[in-house]
Coordinates of C-alpha atoms in Angstrom, one line a residue:
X1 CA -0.3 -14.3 -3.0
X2 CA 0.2 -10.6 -2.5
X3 CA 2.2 -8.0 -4.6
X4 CA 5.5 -8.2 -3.0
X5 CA 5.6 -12.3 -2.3
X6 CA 4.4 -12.6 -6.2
X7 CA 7.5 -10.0 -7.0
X8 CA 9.8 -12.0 -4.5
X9 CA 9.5 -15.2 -6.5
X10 CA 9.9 -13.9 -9.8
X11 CA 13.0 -12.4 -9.0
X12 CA 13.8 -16.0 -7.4
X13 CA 13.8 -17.3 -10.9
X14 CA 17.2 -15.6 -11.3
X15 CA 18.7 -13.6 -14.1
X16 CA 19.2 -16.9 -16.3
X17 CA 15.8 -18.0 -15.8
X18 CA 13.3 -17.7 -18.8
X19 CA 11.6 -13.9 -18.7
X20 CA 8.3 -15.7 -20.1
X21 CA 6.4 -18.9 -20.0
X22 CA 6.7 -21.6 -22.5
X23 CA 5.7 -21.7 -25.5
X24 CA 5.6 -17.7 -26.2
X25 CA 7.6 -15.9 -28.1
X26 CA 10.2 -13.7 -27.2
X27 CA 9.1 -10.9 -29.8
X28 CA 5.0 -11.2 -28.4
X29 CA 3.6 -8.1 -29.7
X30 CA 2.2 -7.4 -26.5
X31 CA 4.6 -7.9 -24.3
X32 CA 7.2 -6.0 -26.5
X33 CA 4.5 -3.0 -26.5
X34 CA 4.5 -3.0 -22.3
X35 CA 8.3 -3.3 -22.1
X36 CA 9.0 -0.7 -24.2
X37 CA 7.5 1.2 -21.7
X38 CA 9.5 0.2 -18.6
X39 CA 12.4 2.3 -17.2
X40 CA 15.5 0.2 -18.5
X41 CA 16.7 -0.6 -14.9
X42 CA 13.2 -2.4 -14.4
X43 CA 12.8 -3.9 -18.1
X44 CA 14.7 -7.4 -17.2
X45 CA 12.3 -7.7 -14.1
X46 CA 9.5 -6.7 -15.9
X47 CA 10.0 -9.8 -18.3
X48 CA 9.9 -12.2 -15.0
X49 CA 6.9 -10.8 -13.9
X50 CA 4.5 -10.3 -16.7
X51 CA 3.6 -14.0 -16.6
X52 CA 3.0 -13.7 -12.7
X53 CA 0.7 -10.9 -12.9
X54 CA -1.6 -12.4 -15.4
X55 CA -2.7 -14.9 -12.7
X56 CA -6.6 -13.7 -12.3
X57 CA -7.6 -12.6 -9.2
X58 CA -11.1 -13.1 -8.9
X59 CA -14.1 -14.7 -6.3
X60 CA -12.8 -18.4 -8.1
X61 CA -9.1 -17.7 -7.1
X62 CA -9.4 -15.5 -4.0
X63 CA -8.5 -18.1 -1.5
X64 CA -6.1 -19.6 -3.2
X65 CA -4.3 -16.3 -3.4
X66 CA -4.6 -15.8 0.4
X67 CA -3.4 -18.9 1.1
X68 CA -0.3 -18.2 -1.1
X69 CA 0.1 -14.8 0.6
X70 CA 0.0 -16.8 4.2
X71 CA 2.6 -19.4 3.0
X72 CA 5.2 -17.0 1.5
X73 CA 5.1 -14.1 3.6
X74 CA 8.5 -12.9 4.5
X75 CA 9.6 -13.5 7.8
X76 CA 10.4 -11.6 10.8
X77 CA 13.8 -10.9 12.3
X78 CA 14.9 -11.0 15.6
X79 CA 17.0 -8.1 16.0
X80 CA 14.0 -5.5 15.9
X81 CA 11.6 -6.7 18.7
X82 CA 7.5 -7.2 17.7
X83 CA 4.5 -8.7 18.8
X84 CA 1.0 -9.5 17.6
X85 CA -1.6 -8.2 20.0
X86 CA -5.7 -7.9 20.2
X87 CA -6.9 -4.6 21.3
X88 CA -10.8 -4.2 22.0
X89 CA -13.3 -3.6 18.5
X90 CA -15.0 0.0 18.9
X91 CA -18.9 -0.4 19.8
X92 CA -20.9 -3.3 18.1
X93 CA -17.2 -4.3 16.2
X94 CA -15.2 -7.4 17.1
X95 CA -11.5 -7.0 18.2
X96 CA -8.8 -6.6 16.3
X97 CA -5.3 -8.1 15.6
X98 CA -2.3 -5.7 15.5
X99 CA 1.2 -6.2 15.2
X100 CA 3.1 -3.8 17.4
X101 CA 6.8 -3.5 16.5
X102 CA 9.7 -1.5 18.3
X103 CA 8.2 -0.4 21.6
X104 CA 9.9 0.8 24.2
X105 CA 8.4 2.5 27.0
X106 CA 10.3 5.2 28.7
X107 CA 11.1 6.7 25.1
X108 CA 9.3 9.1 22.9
X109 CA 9.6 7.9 19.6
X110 CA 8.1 8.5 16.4
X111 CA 5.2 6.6 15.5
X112 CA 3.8 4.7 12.0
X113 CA 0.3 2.9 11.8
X114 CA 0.5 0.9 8.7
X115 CA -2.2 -0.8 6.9
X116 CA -1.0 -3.6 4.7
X117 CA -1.5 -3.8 0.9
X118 CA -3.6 -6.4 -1.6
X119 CA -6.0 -5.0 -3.2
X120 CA -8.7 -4.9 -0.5
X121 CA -9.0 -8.5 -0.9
X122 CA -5.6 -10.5 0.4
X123 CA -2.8 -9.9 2.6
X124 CA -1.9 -9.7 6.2
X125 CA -0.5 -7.7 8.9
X126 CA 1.9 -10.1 9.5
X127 CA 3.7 -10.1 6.0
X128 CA 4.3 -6.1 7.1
X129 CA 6.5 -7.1 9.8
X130 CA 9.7 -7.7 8.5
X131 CA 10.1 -4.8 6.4
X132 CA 8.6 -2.3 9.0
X133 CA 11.2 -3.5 11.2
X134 CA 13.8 -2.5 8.8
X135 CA 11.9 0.9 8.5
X136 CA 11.6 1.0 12.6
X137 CA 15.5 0.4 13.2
X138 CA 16.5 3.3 10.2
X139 CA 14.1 6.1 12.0
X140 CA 14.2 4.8 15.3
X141 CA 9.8 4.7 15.4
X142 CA 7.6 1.9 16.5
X143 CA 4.8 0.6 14.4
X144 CA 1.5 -1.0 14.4
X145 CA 0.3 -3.2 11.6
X146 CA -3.5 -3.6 11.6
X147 CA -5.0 -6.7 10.9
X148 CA -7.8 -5.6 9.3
X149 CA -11.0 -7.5 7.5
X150 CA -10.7 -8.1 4.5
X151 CA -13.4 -7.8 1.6
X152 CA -15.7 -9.2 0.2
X153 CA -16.6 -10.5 3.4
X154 CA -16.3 -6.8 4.9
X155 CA -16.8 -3.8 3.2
X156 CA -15.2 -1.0 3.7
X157 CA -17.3 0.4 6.7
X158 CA -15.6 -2.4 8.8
X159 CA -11.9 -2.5 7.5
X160 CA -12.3 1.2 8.5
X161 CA -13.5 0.8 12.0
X162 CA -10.1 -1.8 12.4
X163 CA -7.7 0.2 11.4
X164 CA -9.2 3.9 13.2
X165 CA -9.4 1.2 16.3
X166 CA -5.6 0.5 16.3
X167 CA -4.8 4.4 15.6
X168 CA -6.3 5.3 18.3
X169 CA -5.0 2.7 20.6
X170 CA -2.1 3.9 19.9
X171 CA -2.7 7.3 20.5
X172 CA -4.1 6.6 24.0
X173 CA -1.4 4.0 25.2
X174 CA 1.8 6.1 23.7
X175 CA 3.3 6.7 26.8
X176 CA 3.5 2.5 27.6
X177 CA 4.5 2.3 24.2
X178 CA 7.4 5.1 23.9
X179 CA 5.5 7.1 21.2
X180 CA 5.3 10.4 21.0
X181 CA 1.3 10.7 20.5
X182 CA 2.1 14.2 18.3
X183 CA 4.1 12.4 15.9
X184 CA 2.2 9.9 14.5
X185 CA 1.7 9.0 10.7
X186 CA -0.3 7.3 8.4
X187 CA 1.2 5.0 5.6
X188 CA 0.1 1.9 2.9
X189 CA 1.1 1.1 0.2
X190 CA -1.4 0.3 -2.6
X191 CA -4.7 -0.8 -1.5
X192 CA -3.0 0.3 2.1
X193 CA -2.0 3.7 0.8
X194 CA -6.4 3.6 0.0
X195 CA -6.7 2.8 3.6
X196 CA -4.2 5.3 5.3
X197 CA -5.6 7.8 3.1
X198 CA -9.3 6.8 4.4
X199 CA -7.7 7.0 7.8
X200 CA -6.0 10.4 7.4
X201 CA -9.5 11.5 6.5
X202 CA -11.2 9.8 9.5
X203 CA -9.0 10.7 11.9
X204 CA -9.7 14.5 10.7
X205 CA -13.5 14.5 10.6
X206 CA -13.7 12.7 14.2
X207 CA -10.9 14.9 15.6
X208 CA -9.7 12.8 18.0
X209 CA -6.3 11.5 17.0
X210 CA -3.8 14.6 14.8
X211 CA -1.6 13.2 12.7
X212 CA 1.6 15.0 11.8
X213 CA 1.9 13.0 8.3
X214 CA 0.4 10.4 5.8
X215 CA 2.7 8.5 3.4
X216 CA 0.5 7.0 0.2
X217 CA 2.7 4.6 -1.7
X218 CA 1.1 4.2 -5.2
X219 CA -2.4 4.2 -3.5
X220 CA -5.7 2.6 -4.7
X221 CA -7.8 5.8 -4.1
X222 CA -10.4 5.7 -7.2
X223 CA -12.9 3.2 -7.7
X224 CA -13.4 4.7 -11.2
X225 CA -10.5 3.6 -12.7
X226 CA -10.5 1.1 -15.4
X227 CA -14.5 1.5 -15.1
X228 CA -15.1 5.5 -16.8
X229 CA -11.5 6.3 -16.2
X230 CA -9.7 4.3 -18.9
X231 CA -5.9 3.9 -18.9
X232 CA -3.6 4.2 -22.2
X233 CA -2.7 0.8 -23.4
X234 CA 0.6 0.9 -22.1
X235 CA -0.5 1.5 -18.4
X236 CA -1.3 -0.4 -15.6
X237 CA -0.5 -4.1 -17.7
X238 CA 2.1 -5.4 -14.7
X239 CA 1.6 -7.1 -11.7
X240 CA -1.9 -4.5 -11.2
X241 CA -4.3 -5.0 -13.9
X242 CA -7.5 -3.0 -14.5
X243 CA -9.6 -6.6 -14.5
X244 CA -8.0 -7.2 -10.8
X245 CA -8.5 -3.3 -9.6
X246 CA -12.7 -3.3 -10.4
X247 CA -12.9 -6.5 -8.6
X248 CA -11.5 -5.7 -5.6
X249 CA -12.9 -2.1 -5.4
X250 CA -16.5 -4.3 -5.9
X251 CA -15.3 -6.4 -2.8
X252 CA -14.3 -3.5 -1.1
X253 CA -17.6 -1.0 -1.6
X254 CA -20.3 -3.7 -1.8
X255 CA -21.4 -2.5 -5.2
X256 CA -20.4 -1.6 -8.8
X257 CA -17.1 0.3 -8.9
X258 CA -17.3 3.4 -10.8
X259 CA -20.5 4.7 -10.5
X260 CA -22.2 8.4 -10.4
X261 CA -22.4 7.7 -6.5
X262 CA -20.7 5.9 -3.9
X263 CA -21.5 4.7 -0.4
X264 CA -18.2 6.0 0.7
X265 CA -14.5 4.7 1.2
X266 CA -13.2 6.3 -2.0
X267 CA -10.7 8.9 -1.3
X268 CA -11.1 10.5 -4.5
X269 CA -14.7 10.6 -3.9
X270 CA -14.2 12.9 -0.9
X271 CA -15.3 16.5 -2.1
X272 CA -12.9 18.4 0.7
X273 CA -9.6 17.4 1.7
X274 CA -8.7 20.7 3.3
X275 CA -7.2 20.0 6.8
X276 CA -5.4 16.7 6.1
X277 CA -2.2 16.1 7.4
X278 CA 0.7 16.9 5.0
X279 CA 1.4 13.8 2.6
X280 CA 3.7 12.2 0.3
X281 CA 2.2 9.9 -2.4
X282 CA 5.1 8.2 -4.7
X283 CA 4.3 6.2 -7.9
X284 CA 5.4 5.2 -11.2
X285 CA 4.2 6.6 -14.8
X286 CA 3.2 3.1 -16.0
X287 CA 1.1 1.8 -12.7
X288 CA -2.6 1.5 -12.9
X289 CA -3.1 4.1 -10.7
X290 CA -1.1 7.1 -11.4
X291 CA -3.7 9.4 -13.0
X292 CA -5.6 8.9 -10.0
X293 CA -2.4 9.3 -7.4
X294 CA -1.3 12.6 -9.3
X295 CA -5.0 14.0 -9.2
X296 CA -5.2 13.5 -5.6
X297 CA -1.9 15.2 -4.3
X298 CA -3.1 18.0 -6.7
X299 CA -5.9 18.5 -4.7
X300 CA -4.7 18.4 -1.9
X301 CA -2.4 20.9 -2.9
X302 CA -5.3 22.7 -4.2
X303 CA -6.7 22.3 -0.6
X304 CA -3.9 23.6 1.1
X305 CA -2.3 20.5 2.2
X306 CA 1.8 20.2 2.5
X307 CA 2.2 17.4 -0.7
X308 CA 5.3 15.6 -2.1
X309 CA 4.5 14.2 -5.2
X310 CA 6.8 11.7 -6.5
X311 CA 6.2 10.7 -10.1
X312 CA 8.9 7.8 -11.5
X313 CA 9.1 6.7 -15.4
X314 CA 8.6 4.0 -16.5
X315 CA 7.7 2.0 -13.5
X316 CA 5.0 -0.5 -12.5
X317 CA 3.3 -1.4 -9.5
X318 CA 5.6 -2.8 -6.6
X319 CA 8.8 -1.5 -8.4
X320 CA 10.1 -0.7 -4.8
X321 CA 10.4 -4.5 -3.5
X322 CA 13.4 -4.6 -1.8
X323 CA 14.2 -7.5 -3.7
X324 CA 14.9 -5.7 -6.3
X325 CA 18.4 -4.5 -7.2
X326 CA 17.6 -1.4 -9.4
X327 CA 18.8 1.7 -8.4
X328 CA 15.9 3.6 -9.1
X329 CA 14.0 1.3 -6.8
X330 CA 16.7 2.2 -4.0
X331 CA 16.3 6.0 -4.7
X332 CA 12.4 5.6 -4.6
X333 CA 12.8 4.2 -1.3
X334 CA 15.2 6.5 0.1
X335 CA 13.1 9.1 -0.7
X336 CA 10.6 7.8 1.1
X337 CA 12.4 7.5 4.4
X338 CA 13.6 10.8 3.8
X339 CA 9.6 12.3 3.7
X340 CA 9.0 10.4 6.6
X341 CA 11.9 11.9 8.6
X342 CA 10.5 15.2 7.6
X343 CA 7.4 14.4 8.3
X344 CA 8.6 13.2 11.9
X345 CA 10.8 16.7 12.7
X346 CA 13.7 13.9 12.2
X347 CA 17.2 16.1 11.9
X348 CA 19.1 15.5 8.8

């Protein structure tokens, strides 16, 4: 299943079910280690999820975890209109599936394309829907979820070629769809921050489609890490594991992770990122990827790009489910709306 189904059910267990599976002890070195780390809002969650996350996600498992992420995705409401479409492939690429939520022609709206998250291995447009209509009816914007291929089965050359093809669809067709074409952003969260990141690139180097902003939550942007980057012991143990991120950069590029060279779709692996669209990247001190995330807004800083960085302690990958009650979770995601409201020319 993907991040935020495998977050909603641990938080179904409820506050009096048991933190950790049977048969281990409370005190577990390990696990007392990791949630010493955790901001105290998240700590009680935390406990409910370590046993989750240390399902293996692997070639064995992979289909059982998509067919968990189908099953238990959350569903759509009816209050915020959506649709799936299938818009035309670029040349030599097959068509692809989009969800296109909050349309209205005769407006000029704000615009999002999203790329969905799961670690460049699982997850669907679909699953996307319901909480980008939440997002669409707070900034008044329409969105498109790409349904783009997953790896191993495509590598990243294809999931790119997706997911520029519904960008620019909705560049070209803005005016049927109520978008202002100038005000159009990029956003993901985890492997999906990867992608919009890869996209924001894209989109500059072909210079067909500007982009007024790109939105990287916690992002999967560095195939290096937990290959020659190694983490601290106390990071990147919950829900996001260094054992789960090499296989599915390995899906994703076709080769080895973390090598001297690359074929390409690493962010981190591209030497200039001056020209980008401004960005916001938001993560938490103890997710897998926050060395990388904080070395890539600095430099885009460094290249002269507009960047929020948001940097939270003590939390873990997915701490923003909406599921959960924290408050910190809450401000994270205020925050967010709030970058993307600049980043739209959005009044207050």
């Amino acid at each position: 299943m993907d991040r935020r189904e495998l977050l909603k059910q641990a938080c179904a267990l409820g506050v009096a079910a048991p933190f950790i599976m049977p048969g281990r002890a409370l005190a577990d070195t390990d696990d007392a280690m990791i949630l010493a780390s955790v901001h105290p809002e998240l700590r009680e969650i935390a406990r409910r999820i370590l046993p989750f996350g240390r399902a293996p996600l692997n070639i064995t498992t992979l289909a059982q975890q998509r067919k968990g992420a189908e099953a238990y995705g959350p569903k759509p409401s009816a209050d915020v209109p959506y649709e799936r479409r299938v818009i035309p492939g670029s040349k030599g690429q097959p068509d692809v599936a989009i969800y296109l939520i909050n349309a209205a022609a005769g407006a000029a709206r704000p615009a999002i394309l999203f790329t969905h998250g799961g670690g460049f291995v699982t997850g669907t447009a679909l699953s996307s829907v319901a909480s980008l209509q939440t997002l669409c009816k707070e900034l008044e914007c329409v969105a498109v979820s790409v349904d783009y291929r997953l790896a191993p089965e495509t590598t990243f050359a294809g999931s790119i070629e997706d997911n520029y093809t519904g960008l620019k669809w909705l560049h070209t067709n803005a005016a049927q769809l109520g978008v202002d074409n100038r005000r159009i952003a990029v956003m993901g969260e985890s492997a999906g921050g990867g992608h919009a990141a890869l996209l924001a690139i894209t989109a500059r180097d072909r210079g067909e489609v500007p982009l007024c902003f790109q939105c990287l939550i916690y992002p999967m942007l560095d195939d290096r890490t937990g290959v020659s980057r190694q983490m601290p012991s106390h990071v990147g143990n919950i829900v996001w594991t260094a054992e789960k991120n090499r296989f599915g950069w390995e899906s994703f590029l076709g080769v080895k992770p973390g090598g001297r060279s690359v074929p390409g779709g690493v962010p981190a692996r591209v030497s200039d990122l001056a020209g980008l669209p401004p960005a916001w990247i938001g993560v938490g001190s103890i997710d897998l990827f926050v060395d990388e995330d904080v070395d890539y807004a600095q430099r885009l800083n460094n290249a002269g790009v507009p960047t929020e960085l948001i940097l939270v302690p003590g939390a873990f990958h997915g701490f923003d489910s909406p599921f959960f009650p924290a408050k910190i979770s809450r401000w994270f995601n205020s925050a967010k709306l709030d970058a993307l409201r600049r980043g739209f020319g959005i009044p207050g």
